[in-house]
mmCIF file of C-alpha atoms and ligand atoms in Angstrom:
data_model
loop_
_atom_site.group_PDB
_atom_site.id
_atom_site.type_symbol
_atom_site.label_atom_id
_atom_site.label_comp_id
_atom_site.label_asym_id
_atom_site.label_seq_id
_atom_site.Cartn_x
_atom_site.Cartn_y
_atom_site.Cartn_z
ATOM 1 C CA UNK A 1 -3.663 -7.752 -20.108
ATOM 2 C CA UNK A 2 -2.900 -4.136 -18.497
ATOM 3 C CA UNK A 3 -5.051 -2.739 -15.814
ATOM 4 C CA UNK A 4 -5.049 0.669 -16.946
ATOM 5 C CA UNK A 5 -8.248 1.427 -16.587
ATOM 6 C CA UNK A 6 -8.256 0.845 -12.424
ATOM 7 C CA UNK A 7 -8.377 4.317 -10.512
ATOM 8 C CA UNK A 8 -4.946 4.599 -9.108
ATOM 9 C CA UNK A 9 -4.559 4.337 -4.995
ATOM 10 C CA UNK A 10 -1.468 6.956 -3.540
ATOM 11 C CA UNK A 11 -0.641 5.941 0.007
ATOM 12 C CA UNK A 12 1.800 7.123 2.383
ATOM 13 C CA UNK A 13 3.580 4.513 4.435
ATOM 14 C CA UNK A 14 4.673 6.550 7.473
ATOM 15 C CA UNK A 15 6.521 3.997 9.086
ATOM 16 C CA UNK A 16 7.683 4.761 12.811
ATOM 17 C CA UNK A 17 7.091 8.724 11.982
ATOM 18 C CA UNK A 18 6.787 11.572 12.505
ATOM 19 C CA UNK A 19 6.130 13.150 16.117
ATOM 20 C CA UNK A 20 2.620 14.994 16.939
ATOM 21 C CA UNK A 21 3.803 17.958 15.742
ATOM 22 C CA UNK A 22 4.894 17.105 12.328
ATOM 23 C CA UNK A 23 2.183 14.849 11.945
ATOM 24 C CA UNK A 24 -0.523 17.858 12.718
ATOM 25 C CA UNK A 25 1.679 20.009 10.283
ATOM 26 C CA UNK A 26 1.747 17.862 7.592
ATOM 27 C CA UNK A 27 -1.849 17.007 7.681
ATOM 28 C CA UNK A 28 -2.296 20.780 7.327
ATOM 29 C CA UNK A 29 0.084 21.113 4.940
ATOM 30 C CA UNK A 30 -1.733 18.235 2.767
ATOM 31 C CA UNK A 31 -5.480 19.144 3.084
ATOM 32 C CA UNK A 32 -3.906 23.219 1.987
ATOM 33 C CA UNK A 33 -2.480 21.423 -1.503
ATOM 34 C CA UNK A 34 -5.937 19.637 -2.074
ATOM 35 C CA UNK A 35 -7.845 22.714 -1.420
ATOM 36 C CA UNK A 36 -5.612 24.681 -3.763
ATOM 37 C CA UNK A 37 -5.397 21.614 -6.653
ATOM 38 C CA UNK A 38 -8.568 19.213 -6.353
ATOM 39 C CA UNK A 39 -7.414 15.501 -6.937
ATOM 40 C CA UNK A 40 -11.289 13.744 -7.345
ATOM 41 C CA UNK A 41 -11.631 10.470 -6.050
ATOM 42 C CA UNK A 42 -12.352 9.570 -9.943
ATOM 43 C CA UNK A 43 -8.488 10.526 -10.752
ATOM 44 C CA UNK A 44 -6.888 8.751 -7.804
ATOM 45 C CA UNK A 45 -7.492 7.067 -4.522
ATOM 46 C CA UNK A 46 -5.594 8.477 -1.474
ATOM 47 C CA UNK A 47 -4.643 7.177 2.128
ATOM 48 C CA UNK A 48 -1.738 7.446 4.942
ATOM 49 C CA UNK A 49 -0.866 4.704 6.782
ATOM 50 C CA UNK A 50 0.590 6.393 10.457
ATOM 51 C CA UNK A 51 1.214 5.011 13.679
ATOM 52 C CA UNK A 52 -1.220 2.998 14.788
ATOM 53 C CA UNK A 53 -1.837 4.992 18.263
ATOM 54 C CA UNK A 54 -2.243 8.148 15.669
ATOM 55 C CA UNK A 55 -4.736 6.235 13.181
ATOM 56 C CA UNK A 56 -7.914 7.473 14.862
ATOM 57 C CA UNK A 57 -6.590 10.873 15.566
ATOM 58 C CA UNK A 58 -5.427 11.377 11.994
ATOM 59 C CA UNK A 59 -8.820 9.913 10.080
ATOM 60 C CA UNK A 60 -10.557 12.707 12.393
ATOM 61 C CA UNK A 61 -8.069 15.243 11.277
ATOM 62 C CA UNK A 62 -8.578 14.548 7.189
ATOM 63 C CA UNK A 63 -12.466 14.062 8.144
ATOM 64 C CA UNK A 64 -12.792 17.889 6.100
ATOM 65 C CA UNK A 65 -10.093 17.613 3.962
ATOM 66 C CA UNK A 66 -11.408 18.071 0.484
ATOM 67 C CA UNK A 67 -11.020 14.098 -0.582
ATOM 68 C CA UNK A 68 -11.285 10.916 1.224
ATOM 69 C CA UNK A 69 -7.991 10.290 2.874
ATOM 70 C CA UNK A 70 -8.273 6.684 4.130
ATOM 71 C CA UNK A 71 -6.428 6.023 7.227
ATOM 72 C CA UNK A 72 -4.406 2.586 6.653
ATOM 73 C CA UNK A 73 -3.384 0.468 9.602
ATOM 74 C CA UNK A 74 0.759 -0.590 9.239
ATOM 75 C CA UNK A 75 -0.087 -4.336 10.764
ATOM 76 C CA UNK A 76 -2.316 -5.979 12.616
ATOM 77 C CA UNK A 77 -2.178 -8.805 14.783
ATOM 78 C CA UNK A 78 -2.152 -12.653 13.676
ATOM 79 C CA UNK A 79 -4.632 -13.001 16.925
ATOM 80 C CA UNK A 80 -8.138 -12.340 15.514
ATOM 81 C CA UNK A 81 -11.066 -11.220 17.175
ATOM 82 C CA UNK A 82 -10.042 -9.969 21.066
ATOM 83 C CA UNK A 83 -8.387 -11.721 24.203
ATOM 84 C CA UNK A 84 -4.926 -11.576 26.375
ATOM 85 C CA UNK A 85 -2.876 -10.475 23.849
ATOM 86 C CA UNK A 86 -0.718 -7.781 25.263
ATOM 87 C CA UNK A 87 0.253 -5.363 23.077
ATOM 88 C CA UNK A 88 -1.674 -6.876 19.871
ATOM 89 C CA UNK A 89 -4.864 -4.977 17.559
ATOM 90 C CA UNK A 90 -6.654 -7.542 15.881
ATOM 91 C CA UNK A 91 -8.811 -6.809 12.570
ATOM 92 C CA UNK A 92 -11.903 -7.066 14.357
ATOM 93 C CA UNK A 93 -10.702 -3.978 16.745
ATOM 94 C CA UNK A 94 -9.471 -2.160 13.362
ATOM 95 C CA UNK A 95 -12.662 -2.639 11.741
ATOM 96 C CA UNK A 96 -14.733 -1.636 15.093
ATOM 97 C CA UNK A 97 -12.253 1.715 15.002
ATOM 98 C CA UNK A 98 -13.568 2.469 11.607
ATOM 99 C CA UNK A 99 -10.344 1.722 9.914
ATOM 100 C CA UNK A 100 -10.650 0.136 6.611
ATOM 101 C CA UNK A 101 -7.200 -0.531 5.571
ATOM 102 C CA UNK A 102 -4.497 -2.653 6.464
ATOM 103 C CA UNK A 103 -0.707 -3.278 5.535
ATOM 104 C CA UNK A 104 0.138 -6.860 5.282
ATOM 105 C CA UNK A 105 3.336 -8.873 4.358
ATOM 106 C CA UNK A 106 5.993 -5.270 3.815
ATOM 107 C CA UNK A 107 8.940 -6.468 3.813
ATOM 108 C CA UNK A 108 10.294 -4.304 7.387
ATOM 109 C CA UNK A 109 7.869 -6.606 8.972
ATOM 110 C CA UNK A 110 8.842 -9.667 7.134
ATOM 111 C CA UNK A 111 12.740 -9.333 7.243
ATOM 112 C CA UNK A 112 12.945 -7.630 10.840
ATOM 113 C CA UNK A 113 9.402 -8.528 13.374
ATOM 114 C CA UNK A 114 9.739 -12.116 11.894
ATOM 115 C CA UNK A 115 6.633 -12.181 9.782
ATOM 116 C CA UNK A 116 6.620 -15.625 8.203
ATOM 117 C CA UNK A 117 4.754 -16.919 5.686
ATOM 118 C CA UNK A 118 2.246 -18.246 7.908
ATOM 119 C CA UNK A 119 2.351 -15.258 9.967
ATOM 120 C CA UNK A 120 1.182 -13.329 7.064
ATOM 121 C CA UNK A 121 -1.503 -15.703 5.927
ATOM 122 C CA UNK A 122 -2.487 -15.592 9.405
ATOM 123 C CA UNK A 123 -2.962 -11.644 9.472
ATOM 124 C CA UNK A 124 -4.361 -11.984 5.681
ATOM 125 C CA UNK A 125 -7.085 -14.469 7.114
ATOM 126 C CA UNK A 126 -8.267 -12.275 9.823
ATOM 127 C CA UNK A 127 -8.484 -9.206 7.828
ATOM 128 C CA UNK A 128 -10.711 -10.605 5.177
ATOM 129 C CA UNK A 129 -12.701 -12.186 8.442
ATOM 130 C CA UNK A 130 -13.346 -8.427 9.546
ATOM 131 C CA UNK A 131 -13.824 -7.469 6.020
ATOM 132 C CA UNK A 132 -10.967 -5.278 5.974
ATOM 133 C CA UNK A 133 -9.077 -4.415 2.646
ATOM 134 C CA UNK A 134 -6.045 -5.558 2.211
ATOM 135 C CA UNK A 135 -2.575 -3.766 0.837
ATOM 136 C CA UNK A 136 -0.783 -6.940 0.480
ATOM 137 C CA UNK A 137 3.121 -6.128 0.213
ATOM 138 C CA UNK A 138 5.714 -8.406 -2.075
ATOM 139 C CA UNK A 139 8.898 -7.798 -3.325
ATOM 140 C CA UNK A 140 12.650 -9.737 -3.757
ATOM 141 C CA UNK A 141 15.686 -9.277 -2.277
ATOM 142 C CA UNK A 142 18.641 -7.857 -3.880
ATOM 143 C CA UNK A 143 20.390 -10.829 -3.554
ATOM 144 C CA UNK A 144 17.153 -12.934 -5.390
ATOM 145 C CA UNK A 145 17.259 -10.253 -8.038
ATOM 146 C CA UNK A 146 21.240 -10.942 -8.709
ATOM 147 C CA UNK A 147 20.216 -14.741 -8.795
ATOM 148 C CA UNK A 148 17.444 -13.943 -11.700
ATOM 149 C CA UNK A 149 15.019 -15.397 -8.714
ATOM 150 C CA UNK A 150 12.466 -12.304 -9.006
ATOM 151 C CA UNK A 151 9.668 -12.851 -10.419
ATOM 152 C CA UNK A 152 9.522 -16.527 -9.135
ATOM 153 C CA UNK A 153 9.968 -14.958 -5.166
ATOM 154 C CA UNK A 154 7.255 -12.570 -6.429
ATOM 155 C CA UNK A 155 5.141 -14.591 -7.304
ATOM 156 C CA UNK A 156 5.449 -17.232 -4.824
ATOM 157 C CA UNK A 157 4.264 -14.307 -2.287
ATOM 158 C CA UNK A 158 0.933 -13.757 -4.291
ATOM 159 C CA UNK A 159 0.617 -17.592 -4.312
ATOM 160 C CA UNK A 160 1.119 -17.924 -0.482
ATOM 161 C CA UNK A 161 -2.527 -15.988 0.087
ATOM 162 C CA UNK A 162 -4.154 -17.492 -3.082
ATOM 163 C CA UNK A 163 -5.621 -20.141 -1.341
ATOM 164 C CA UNK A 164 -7.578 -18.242 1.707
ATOM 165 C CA UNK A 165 -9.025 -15.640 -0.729
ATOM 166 C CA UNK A 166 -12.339 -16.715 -2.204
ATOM 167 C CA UNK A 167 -13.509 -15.094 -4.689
ATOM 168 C CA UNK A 168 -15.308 -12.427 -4.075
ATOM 169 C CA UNK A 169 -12.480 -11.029 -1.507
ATOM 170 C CA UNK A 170 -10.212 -10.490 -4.404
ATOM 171 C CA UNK A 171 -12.070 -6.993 -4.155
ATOM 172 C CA UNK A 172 -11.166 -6.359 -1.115
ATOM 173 C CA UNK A 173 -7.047 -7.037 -2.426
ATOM 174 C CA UNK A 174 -4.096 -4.538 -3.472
ATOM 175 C CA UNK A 175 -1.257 -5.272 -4.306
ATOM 176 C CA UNK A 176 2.281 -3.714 -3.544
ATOM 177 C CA UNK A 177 5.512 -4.637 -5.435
ATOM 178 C CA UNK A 178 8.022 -3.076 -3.266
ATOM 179 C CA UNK A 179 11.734 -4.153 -4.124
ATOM 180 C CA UNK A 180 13.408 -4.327 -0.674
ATOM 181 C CA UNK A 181 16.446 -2.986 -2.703
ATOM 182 C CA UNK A 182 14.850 0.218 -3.411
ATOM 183 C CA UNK A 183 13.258 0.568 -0.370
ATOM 184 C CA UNK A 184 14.404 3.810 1.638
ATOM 185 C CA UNK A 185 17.148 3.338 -0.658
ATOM 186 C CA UNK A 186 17.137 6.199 -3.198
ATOM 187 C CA UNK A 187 17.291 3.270 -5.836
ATOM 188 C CA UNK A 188 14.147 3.052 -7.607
ATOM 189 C CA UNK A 189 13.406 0.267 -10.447
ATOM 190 C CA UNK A 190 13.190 1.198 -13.804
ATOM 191 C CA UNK A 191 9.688 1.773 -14.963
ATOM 192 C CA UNK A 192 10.493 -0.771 -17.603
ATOM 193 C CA UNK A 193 11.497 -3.255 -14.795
ATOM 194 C CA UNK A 194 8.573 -2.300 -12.746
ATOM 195 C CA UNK A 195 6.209 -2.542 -15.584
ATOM 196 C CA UNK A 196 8.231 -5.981 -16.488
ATOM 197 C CA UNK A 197 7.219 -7.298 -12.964
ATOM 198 C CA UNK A 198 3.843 -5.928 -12.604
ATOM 199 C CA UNK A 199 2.660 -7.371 -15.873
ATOM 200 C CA UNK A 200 3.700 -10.562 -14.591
ATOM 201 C CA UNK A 201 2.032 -10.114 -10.833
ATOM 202 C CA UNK A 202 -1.327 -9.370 -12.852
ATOM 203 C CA UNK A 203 -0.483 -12.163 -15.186
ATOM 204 C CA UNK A 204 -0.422 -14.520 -11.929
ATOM 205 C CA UNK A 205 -3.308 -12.696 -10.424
ATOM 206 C CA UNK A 206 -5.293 -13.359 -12.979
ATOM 207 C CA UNK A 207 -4.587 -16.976 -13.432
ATOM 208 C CA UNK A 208 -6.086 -17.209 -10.259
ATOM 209 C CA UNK A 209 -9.157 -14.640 -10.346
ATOM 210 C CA UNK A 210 -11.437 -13.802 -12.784
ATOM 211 C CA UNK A 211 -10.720 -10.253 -11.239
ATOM 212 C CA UNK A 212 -7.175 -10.102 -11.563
ATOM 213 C CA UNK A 213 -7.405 -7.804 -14.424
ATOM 214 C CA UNK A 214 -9.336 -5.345 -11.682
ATOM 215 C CA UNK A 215 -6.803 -5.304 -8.987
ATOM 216 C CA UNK A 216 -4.674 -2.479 -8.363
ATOM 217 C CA UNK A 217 -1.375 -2.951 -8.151
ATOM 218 C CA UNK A 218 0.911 -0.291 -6.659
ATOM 219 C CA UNK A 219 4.721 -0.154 -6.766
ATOM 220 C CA UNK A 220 6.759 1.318 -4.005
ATOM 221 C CA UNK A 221 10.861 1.777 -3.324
ATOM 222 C CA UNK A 222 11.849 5.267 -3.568
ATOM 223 C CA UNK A 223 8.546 6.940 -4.949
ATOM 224 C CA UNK A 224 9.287 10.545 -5.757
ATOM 225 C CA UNK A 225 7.931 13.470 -7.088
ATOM 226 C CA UNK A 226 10.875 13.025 -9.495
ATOM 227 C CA UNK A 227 10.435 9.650 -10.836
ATOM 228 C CA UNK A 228 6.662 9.415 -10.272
ATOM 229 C CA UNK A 229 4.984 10.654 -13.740
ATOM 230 C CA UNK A 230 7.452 7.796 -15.580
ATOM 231 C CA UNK A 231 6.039 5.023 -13.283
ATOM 232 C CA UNK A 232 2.475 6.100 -13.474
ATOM 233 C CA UNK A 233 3.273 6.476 -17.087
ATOM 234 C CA UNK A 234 3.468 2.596 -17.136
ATOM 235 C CA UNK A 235 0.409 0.216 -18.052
ATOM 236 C CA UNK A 236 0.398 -2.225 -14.927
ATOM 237 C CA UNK A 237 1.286 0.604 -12.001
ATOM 238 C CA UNK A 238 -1.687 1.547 -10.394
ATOM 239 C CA UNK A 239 -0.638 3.473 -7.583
ATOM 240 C CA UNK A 240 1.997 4.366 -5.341
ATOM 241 C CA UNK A 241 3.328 2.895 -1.675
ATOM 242 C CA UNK A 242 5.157 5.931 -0.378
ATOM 243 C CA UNK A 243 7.562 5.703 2.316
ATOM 244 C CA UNK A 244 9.905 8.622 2.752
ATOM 245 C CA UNK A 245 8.504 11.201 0.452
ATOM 246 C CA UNK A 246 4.881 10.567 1.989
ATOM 247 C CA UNK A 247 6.451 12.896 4.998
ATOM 248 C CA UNK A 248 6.682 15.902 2.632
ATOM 249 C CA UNK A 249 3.249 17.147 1.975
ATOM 250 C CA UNK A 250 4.466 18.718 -1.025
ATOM 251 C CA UNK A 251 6.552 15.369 -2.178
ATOM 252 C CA UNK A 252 3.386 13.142 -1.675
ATOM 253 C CA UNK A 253 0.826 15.618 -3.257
ATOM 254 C CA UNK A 254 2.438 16.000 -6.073
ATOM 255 C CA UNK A 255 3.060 12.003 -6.688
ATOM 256 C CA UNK A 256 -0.611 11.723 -6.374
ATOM 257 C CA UNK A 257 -0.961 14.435 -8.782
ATOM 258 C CA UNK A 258 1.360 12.139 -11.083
ATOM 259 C CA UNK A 259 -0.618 9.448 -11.109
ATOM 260 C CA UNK A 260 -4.083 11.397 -11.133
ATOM 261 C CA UNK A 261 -2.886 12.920 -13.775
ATOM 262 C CA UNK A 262 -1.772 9.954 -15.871
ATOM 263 C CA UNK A 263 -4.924 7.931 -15.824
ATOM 264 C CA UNK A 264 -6.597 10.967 -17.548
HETATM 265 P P1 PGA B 301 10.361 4.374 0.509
HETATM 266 O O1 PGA B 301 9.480 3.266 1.270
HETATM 267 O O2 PGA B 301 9.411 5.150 -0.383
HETATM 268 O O3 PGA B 301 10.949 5.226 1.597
HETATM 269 O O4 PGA B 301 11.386 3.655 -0.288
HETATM 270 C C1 PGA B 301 8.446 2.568 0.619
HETATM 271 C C2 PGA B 301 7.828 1.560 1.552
HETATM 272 O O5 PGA B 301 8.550 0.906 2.307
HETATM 273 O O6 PGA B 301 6.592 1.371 1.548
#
């Protein structure tokens, strides 16, 4: 079953970047490309996920650029609703900022901050509480790739949030394949390995929803303007999770432009 027909999402993981500066510059810089070349909302989906002090600031800044750019929160926290929780921005306080979008489960948060399964199904619970929609990240290790333990780590990590989404939220679900190999790592996979591993995420997906042939599923690790026509080019990849190159307005336009382009 291939999902080729879903509208492909591009969005920018900033990470821990960039400064004020850049960040006003290369807002700029990206509205100027989609002025000059139109991407419609028909041909892809587009979003940046920044700093989450910067999330407000930036949706205000793309509010005239000539698409929707959604503004994606990195995290939120496994405390829903609001309270004495220093330091913490739960869904409901996402959703009340107008943010629509979340990150949940990338691997950065699960292999460094300590995000554990339950922490994740935590933070997936609360966002479909608020009605949020959710970029849910999974992906294997090198060494579980070496061991031939992909797919099953794969799709153990779509398994661990099968349970608290009912049906209808499956809408409100992406899904990210991000290697943690090929993450930041110049490695990307192959688009045949990719479109090996997606086939089997929408394979699981659907087991479990009638709508798993609707859900996008984006790959990240490495997404370039160089190796992004090839993985668009592949039934199953519906999108893009861009870390590094999502900091080049150039770089992350013309990925988008890759996959627009594709799903012509
Ligand atoms: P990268 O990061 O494109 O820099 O590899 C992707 C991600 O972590 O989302």
């Amino acid at each position: 079953m291939s999902g080729s027909t879903i509208i492909p999402w591009v969005v920018g993981n900033w990470k821990m970047n960039p400064m004020q500066a850049n960040s006003q510059q290369l807002i700029q810089d990206l509205k100027q490309q989609l002025q000059q070349q139109p991407i419609s909302e028909q041909q892809c989906h587009i979003g940046v996920a920044p700093i989450a002090i910067a999330l407000l600031s930036v949706q205000q800044q793309f509010a005239d650029a000539p698409n929707k750019i959604m503004s994606v929160a990195q995290d939120l926290s496994r405390m829903a609703g609001t309270g004495a929780y220093t330091g913490e921005i739960s869904a409901e306080l996402l959703k009340d900022s107008g943010i629509e979008f979340v990150l949940i489960g990338h691997s950065e948060r699960r292999e460094i901050f300590g995000d554990t399964v339950s922490v994740v199904q935590e933070k997936v619970k609360n966002a479909l509480n608020a009605n949020l929609k959710i970029i849910y990240c999974v992906g294997e290790s090198l060494a579980q790739r070496e061991a031939g333990q992909a797919e099953e780590v794969v799709l153990q990590q779509i398994c661990d949030i099968a349970a608290l989404v009912k049906a209808e939220q499956w809408n409100n679900i992406i899904v990210a394949y991000e290697p943690i190999w090929a993450i930041g790592t110049g490695k990307t996979a192959s688009p045949d390995d990719a479109q090996a591993m997606h086939a089997k995420i929408r394979e699981g997906l659907s087991q479990i929803t009638p709508l798993g042939a609707k859900i996008a599923i984006l790959y990240g690790g490495s997404v370039k303007p160089e190796n992004a026509a090839e993985l668009a080019a592949c039934a199953d990849i519906n999108g893009a999770l861009v870390g590094g190159a999502s900091l080049n307005a150039e770089s992350f336009y013309q990925i988008a432009q890759a996959f627009a382009k594709s799903k012509e």
